[in-house]
Short mmCIF file of C-alpha atoms in Angstrom, two decimals:
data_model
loop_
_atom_site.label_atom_id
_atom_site.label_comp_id
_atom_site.label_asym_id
_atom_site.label_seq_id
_atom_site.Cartn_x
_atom_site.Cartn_y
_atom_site.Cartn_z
CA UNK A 506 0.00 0.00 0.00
CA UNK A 507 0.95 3.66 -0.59
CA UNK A 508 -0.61 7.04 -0.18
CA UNK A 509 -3.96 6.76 -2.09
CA UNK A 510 -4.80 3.41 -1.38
CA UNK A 511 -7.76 2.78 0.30
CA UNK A 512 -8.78 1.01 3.59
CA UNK A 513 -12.30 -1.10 3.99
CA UNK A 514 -13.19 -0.82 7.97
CA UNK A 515 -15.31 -3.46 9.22
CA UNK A 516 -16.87 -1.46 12.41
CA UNK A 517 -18.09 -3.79 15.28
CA UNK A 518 -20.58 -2.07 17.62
CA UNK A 519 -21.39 -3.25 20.82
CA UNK A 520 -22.92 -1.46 23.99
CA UNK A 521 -20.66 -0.83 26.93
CA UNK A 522 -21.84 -3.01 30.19
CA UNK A 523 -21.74 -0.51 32.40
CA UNK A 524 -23.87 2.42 31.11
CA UNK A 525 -25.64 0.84 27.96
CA UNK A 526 -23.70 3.79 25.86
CA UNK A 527 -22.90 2.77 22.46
CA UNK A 528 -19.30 2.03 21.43
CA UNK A 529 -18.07 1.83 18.00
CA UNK A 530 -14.68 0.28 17.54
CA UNK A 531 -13.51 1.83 14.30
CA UNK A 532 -10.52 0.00 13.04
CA UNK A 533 -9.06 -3.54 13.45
CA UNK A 534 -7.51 -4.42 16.89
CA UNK A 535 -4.92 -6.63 15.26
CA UNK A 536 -3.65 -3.52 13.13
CA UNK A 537 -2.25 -0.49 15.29
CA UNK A 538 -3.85 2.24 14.69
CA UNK A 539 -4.51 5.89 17.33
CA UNK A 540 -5.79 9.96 16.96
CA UNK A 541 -3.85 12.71 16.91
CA UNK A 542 -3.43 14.85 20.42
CA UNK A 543 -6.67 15.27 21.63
CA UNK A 544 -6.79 19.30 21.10
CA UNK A 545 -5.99 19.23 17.47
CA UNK A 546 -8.02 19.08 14.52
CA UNK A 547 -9.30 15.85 13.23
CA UNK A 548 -13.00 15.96 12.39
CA UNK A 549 -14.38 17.87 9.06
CA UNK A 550 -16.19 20.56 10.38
CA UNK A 551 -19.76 18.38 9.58
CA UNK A 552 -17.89 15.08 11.21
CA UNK A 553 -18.19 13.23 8.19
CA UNK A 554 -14.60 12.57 7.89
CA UNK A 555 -11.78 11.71 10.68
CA UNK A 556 -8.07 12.13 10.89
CA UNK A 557 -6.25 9.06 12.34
CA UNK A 558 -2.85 7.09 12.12
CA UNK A 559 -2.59 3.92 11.22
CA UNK A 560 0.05 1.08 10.57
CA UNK A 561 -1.68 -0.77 7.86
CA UNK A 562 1.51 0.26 5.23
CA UNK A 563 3.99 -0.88 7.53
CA UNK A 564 4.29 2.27 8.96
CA UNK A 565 2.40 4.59 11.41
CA UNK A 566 1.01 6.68 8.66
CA UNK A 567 -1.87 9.01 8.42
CA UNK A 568 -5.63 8.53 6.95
CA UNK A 569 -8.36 10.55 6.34
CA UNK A 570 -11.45 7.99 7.11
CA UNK A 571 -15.19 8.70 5.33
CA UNK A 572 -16.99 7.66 8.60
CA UNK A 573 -20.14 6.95 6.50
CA UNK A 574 -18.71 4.90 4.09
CA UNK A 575 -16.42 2.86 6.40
CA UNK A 576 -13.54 3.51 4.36
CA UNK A 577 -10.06 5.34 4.57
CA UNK A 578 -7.84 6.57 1.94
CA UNK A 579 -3.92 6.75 2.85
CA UNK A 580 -2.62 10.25 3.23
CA UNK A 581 1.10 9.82 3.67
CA UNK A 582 3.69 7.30 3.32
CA UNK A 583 6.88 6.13 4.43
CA UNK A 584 8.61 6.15 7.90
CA UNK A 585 8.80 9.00 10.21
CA UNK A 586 5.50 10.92 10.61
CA UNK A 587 4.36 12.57 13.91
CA UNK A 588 1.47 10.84 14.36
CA UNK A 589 0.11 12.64 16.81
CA UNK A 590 1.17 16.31 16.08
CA UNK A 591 -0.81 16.05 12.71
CA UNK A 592 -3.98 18.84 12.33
CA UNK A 593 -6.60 19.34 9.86
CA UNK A 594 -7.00 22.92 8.56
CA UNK A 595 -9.88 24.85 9.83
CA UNK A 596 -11.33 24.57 5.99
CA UNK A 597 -11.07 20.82 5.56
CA UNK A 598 -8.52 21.20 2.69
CA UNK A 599 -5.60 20.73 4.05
CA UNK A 600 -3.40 18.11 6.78
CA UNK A 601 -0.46 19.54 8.12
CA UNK A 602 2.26 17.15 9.90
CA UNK A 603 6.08 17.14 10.65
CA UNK A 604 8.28 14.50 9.33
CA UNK A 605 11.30 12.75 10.79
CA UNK A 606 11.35 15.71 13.34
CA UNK A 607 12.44 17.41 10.47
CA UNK A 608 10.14 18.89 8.27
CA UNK A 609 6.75 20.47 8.71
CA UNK A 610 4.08 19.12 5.43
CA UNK A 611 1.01 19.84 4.23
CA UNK A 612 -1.07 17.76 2.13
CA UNK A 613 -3.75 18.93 -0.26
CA UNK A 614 -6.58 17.03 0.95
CA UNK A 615 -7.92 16.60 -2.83
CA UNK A 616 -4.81 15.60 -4.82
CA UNK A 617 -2.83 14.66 -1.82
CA UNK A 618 -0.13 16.42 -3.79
CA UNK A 619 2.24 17.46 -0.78
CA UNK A 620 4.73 20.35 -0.15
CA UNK A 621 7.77 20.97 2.72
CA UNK A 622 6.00 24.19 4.38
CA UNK A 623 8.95 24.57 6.80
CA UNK A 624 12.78 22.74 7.42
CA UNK A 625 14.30 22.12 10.60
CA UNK A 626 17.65 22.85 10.76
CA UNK A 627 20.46 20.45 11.37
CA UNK A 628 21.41 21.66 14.61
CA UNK A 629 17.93 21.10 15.83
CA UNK A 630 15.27 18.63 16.24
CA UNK A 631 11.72 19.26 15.83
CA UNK A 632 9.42 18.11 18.79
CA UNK A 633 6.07 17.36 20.12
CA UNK A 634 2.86 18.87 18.85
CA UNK A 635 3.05 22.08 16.69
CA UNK A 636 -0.81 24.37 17.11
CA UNK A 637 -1.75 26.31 14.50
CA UNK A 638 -3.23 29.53 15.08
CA UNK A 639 -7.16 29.74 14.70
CA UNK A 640 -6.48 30.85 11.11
CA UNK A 641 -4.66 28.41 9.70
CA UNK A 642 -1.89 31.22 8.55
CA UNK A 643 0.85 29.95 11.08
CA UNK A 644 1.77 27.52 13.86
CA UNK A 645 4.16 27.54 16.56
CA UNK A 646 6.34 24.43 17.28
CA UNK A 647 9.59 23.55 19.85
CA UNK A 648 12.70 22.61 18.53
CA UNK A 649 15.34 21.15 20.85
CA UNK A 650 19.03 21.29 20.24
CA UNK A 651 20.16 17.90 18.54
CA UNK A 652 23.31 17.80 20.51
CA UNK A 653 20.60 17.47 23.78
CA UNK A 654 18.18 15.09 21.51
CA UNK A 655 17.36 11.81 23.10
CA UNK A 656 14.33 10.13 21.49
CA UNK A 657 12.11 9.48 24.35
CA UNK A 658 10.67 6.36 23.87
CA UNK A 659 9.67 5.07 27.43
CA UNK A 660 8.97 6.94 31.11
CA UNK A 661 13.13 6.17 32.33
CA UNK A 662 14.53 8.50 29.47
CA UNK A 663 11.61 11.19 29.94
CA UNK A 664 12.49 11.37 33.30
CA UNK A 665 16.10 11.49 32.61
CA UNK A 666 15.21 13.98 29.82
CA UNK A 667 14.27 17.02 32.21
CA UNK A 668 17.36 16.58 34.08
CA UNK A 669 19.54 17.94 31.09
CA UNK A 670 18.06 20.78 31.02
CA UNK A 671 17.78 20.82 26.90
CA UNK A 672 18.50 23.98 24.97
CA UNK A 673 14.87 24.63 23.45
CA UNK A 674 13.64 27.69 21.64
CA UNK A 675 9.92 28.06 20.90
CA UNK A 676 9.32 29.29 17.18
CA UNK A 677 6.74 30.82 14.92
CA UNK A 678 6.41 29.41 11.42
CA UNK A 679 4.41 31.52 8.58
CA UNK A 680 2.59 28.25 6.64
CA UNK A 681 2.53 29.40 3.33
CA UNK A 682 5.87 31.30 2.88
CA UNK A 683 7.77 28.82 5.34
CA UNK A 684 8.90 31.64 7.14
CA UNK A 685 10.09 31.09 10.72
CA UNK A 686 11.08 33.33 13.75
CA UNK A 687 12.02 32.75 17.50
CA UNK A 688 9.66 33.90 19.86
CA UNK A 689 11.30 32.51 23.16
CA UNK A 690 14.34 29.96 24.42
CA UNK A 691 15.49 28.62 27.49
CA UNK A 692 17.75 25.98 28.68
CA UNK A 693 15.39 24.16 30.20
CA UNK A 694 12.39 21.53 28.53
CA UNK A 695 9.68 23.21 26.92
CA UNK A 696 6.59 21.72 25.02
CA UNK A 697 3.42 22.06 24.26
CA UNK A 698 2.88 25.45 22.52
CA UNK A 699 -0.70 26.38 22.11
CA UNK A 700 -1.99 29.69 20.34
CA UNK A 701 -4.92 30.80 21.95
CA UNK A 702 -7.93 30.81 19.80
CA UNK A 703 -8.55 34.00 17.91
CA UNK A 704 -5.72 36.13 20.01
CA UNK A 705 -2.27 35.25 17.79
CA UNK A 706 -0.73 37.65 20.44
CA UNK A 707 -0.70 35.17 23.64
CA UNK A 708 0.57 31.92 23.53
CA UNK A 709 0.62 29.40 26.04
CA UNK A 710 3.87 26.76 26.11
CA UNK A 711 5.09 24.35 29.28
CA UNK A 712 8.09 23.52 31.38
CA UNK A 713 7.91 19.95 30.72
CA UNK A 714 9.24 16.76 32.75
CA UNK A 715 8.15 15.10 35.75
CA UNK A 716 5.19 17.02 37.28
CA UNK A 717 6.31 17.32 40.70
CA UNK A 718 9.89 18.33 39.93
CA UNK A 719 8.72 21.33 37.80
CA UNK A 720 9.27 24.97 39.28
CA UNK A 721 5.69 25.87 37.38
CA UNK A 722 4.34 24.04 34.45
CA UNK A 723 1.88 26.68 32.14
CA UNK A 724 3.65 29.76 30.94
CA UNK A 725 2.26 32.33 28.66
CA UNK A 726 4.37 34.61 26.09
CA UNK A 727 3.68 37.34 23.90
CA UNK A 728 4.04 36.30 20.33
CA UNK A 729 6.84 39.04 19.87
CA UNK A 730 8.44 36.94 22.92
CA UNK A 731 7.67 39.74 25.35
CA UNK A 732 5.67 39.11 28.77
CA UNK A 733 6.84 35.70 29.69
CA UNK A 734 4.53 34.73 32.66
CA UNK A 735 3.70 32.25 34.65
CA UNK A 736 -0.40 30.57 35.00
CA UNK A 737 0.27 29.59 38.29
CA UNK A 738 2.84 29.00 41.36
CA UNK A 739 1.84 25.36 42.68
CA UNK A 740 0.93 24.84 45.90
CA UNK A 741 2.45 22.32 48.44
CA UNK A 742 2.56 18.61 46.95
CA UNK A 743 0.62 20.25 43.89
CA UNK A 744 0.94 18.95 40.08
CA UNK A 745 -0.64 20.66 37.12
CA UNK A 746 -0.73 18.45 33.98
CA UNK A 747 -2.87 18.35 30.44
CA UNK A 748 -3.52 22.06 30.02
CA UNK A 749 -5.71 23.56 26.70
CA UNK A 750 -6.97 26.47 25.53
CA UNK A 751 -10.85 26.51 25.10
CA UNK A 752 -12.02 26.02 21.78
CA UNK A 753 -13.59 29.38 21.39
CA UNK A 754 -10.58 31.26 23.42
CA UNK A 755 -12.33 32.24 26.53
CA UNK A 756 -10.06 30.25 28.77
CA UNK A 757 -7.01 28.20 29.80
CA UNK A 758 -8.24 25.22 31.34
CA UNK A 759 -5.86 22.30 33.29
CA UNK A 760 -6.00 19.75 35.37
CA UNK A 761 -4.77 20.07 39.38
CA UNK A 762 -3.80 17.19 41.53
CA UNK A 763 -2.11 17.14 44.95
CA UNK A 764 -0.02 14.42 46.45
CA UNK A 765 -1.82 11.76 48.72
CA UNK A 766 -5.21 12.43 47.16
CA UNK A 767 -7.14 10.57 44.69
CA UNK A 768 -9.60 12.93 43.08
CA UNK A 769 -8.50 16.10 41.09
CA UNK A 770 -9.84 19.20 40.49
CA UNK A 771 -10.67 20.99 36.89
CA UNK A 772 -9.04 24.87 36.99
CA UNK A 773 -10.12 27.47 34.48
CA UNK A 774 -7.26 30.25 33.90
CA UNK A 775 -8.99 33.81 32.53
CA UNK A 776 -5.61 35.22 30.71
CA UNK A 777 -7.15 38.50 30.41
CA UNK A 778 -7.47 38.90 34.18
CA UNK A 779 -4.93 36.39 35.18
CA UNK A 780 -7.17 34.95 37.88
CA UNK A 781 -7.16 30.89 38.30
CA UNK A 782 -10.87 29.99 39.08
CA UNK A 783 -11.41 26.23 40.55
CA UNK A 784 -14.27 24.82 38.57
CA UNK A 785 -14.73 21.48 40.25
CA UNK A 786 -13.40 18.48 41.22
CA UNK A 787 -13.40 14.91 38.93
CA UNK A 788 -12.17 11.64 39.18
CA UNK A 789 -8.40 10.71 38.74
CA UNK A 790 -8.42 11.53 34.95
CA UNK A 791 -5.27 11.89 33.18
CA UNK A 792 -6.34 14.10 30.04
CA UNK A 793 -9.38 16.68 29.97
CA UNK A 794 -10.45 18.36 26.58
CA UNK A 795 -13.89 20.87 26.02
CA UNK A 796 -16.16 21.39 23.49
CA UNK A 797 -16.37 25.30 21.62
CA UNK A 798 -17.58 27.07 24.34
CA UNK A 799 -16.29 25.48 27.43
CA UNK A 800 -19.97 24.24 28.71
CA UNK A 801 -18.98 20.37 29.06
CA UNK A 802 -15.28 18.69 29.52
CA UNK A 803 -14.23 14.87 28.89
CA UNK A 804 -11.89 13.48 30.53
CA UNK A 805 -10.17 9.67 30.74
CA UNK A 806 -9.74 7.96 34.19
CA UNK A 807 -6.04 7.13 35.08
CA UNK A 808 -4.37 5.31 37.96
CA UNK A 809 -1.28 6.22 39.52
CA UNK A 810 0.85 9.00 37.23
CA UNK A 811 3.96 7.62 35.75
CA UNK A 812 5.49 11.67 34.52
CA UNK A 813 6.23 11.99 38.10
CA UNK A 814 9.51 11.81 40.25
CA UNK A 815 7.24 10.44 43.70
CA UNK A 816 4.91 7.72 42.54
CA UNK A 817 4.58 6.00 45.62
CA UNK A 818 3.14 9.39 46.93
CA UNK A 819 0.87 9.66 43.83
CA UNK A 820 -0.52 6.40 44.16
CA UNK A 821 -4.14 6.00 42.99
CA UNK A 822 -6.34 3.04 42.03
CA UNK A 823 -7.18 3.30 38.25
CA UNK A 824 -9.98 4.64 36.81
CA UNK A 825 -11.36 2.82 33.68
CA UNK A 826 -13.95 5.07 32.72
CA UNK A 827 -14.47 7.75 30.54
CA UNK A 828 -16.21 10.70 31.77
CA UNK A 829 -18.34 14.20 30.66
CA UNK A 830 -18.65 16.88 33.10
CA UNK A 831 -21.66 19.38 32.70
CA UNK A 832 -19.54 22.84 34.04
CA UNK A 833 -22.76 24.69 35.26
CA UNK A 834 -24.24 21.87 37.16
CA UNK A 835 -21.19 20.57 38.63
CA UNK A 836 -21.66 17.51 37.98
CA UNK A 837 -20.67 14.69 36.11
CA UNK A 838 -21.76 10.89 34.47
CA UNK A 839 -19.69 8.38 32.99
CA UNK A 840 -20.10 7.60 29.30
CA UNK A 841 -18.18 4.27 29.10
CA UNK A 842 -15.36 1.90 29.88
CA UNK A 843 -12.18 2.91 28.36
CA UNK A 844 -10.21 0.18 30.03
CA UNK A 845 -6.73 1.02 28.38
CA UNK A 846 -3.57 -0.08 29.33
CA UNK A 847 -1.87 2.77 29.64
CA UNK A 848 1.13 0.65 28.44
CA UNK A 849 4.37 2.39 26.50
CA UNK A 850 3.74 0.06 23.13
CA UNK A 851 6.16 -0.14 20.30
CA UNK A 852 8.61 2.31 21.60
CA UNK A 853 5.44 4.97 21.95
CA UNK A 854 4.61 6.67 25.65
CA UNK A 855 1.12 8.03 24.34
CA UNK A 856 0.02 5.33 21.41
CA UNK A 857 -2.39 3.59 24.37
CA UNK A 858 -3.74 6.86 26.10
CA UNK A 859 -7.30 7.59 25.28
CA UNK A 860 -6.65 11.03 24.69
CA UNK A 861 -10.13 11.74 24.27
CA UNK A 862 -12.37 14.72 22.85
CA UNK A 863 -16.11 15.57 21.57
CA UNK A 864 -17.47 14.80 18.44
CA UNK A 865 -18.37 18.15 15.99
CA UNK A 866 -21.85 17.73 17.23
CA UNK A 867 -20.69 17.25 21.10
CA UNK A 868 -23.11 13.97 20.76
CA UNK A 869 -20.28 11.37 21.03
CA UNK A 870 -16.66 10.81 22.38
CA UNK A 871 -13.60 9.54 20.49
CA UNK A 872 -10.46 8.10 22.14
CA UNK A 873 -7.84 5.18 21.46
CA UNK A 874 -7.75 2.22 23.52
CA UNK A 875 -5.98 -1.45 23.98
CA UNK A 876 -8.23 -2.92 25.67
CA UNK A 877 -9.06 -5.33 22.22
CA UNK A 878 -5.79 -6.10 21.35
CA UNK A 879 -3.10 -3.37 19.42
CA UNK A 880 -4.41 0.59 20.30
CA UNK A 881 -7.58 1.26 18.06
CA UNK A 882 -9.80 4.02 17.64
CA UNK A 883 -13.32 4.02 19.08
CA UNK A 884 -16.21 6.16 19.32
CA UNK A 885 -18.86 6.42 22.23
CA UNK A 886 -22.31 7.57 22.13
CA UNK A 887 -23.39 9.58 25.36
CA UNK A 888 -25.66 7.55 26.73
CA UNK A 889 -29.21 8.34 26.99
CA UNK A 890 -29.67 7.70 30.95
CA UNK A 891 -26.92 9.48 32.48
CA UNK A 892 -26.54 8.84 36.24
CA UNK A 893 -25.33 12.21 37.42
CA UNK A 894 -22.45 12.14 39.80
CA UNK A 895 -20.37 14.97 42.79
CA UNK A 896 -16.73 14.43 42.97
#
């Protein structure tokens, strides 16, 4: 197979025992296959088509799946794609990944005729997920100097990883001239750079590593570089993890947990008055994404953290659930069994994580799971009697 080819998905449907939701497995469980990071792009605006990544070629490659007609065409080819980084434009013309943490691509959804937007150069390695901005016109992205590279392919070496202290510099690149500049660099790990919706001026990036050895995880920067400042100090025993900007802008939202405790709580940053607002607590969920406007959350039950330094004090009994949290009632209902491993698979820390986020219509969830075999991508139904839960 090469890009082009097409994929015939035999869906198996099945109703999860727990809260009679329906679950959709999408693609074979004998065949890896996962989504992108859960804050990126990868329904058509009408969810008629999905973004995912798939090893049916031999390599993890991605595919662009018509939902309705059960069937995927190939979109790349070849080793070496970011998997997860990948992002549909906001015009469902266009997929934009980086290669070989090298170069940044686009493909033209129609003719899948495909162009190097932007080159990494040799002395530095591209990582992690690169965010467009709400327009589609640019993205900003980490590099990492390739004398500090290490490939981080299991917990040990991301552990190690922060130690170093890695020369990173967070960039802007223009994605149709290619154009790139530096908006901010620091000797110590950086990732995740998110634009916030619809405001190209504030950016929001992380000091990354083991959650409690970090002196503050969510930053926020200017895009000229100016105004570096910090979300929040953590308390005592406190870890902040999974942070996202709102769909529609209107908020920084992240996920607080404190050593010795079980449950977490969901925080809601305001950048434009800098004032952190607890919104409520949740179960032990690792990742928590939003729909547009901030109104419900989902968010996939974990058990004890492995990206920190103290485990024994973060000990928790897993949670196998997924769940959606209703913001104004303060409550919450599960929607079904994720029951992932959680396990670092074929030299991947994130291929098994749910990672999960709404459907276009906010009707359904989709997240990756193991729990059939290789990761596979799955989509569940909220179900219609919802047992409403407190934290």
């Amino acid at each position: 197979m090469a890009k082009g080819m097409r994929v015939k998905l035999n869906y198996v449907v099945s109703r999860d025992p727990d809260t009679g939701a329906e679950v959709t497995r999408l693609t074979p469980p004998e065949v890896t296959c996962h989504r992108n990071y859960f804050y990126q792009k990868c329904f058509f605006n009408d969810g008629s088509h999905l973004l995912f990544a798939g090893e049916f070629d031999g390599h993890w490659n991605y595919y662009l799946l018509d939902i309705a007609k059960a069937e995927a065409i190939q979109l790349t080819e070849g080793a070496g794609d970011n998997t997860f980084g990948g992002f549909l434009s906001p015009d469902d013309s266009a997929l934009y990944y980086v290669k070989n943490d090298r170069t940044l691509r686009e493909v033209n959804l129609q003719t899948l005729a495909e162009r190097e937007v932007y080159r990494v150069p040799d002395e530095w390695v591209g990582y992690g997920t690169w965010v467009a901005n709400s327009d589609c016109s640019k993205l900003v992205g980490i590099e990492i100097a390739a004398s500090d590279w290490t490939p981080l392919n299991d917990w040990k070496l991301f552990h190690d990883f922060f130690h170093k202290g890695p020369h990173c510099r967070l960039l802007r690149v223009d994605l149709e001239s290619g154009a790139s500049s530096m908006i901010h660099e620091e000797k110590i790990w950086l990732g995740h750079p998110i634009y916030r919706p619809f405001d190209d001026n504030t950016i929001a990036f992380c000091h990354e590593g083991p959650h409690d050895l970090v002196d503050a995880r969510m930053w926020l920067v200017n895009e000229d570089g100016s105004n570096v400042r910090k979300v929040k100090d953590h308390a005592e025993g406190e870890s902040c993890t999974h942070e996202f900007w709102v769909p529609n802008g209107s908020a920084l939202m992240y996920v607080s947990y404190l050593k010795g405790k079980q449950g977490r709580m969901i925080y809601r940053f305001n950048p434009d008055t800098g004032v952190n607002e607890a919104v409520m607590p949740m179960p032990a969920c690792s990742h928590l994404m939003s729909n547009f406007d901030g109104t419900l959350l989902v968010g996939d039950g974990s058990g004890t953290p492995v990206d920190v330094k103290d485990t024994g004090g973060y000990t928790i009994d897993n949670d196998p659930y997924l769940y959606v949290f209703d913001v104004a009632q303060k409550s919450y209902f599960r929607v079904a069994r994720h029951d992932t491993s959680w396990a670092t698979f074929a030299n991947s820390r994130q291929v098994t994580h749910p990672h999960p986020s709404f459907t276009p219509d906010d009707g359904a969830i989709l997240f990756s799971s193991d729990k059939d075999g290789k990761p596979a991508l799955y989509i569940a139904k909220l179900p219609g009697q919802r047992t409403l839960l407190q934290a």
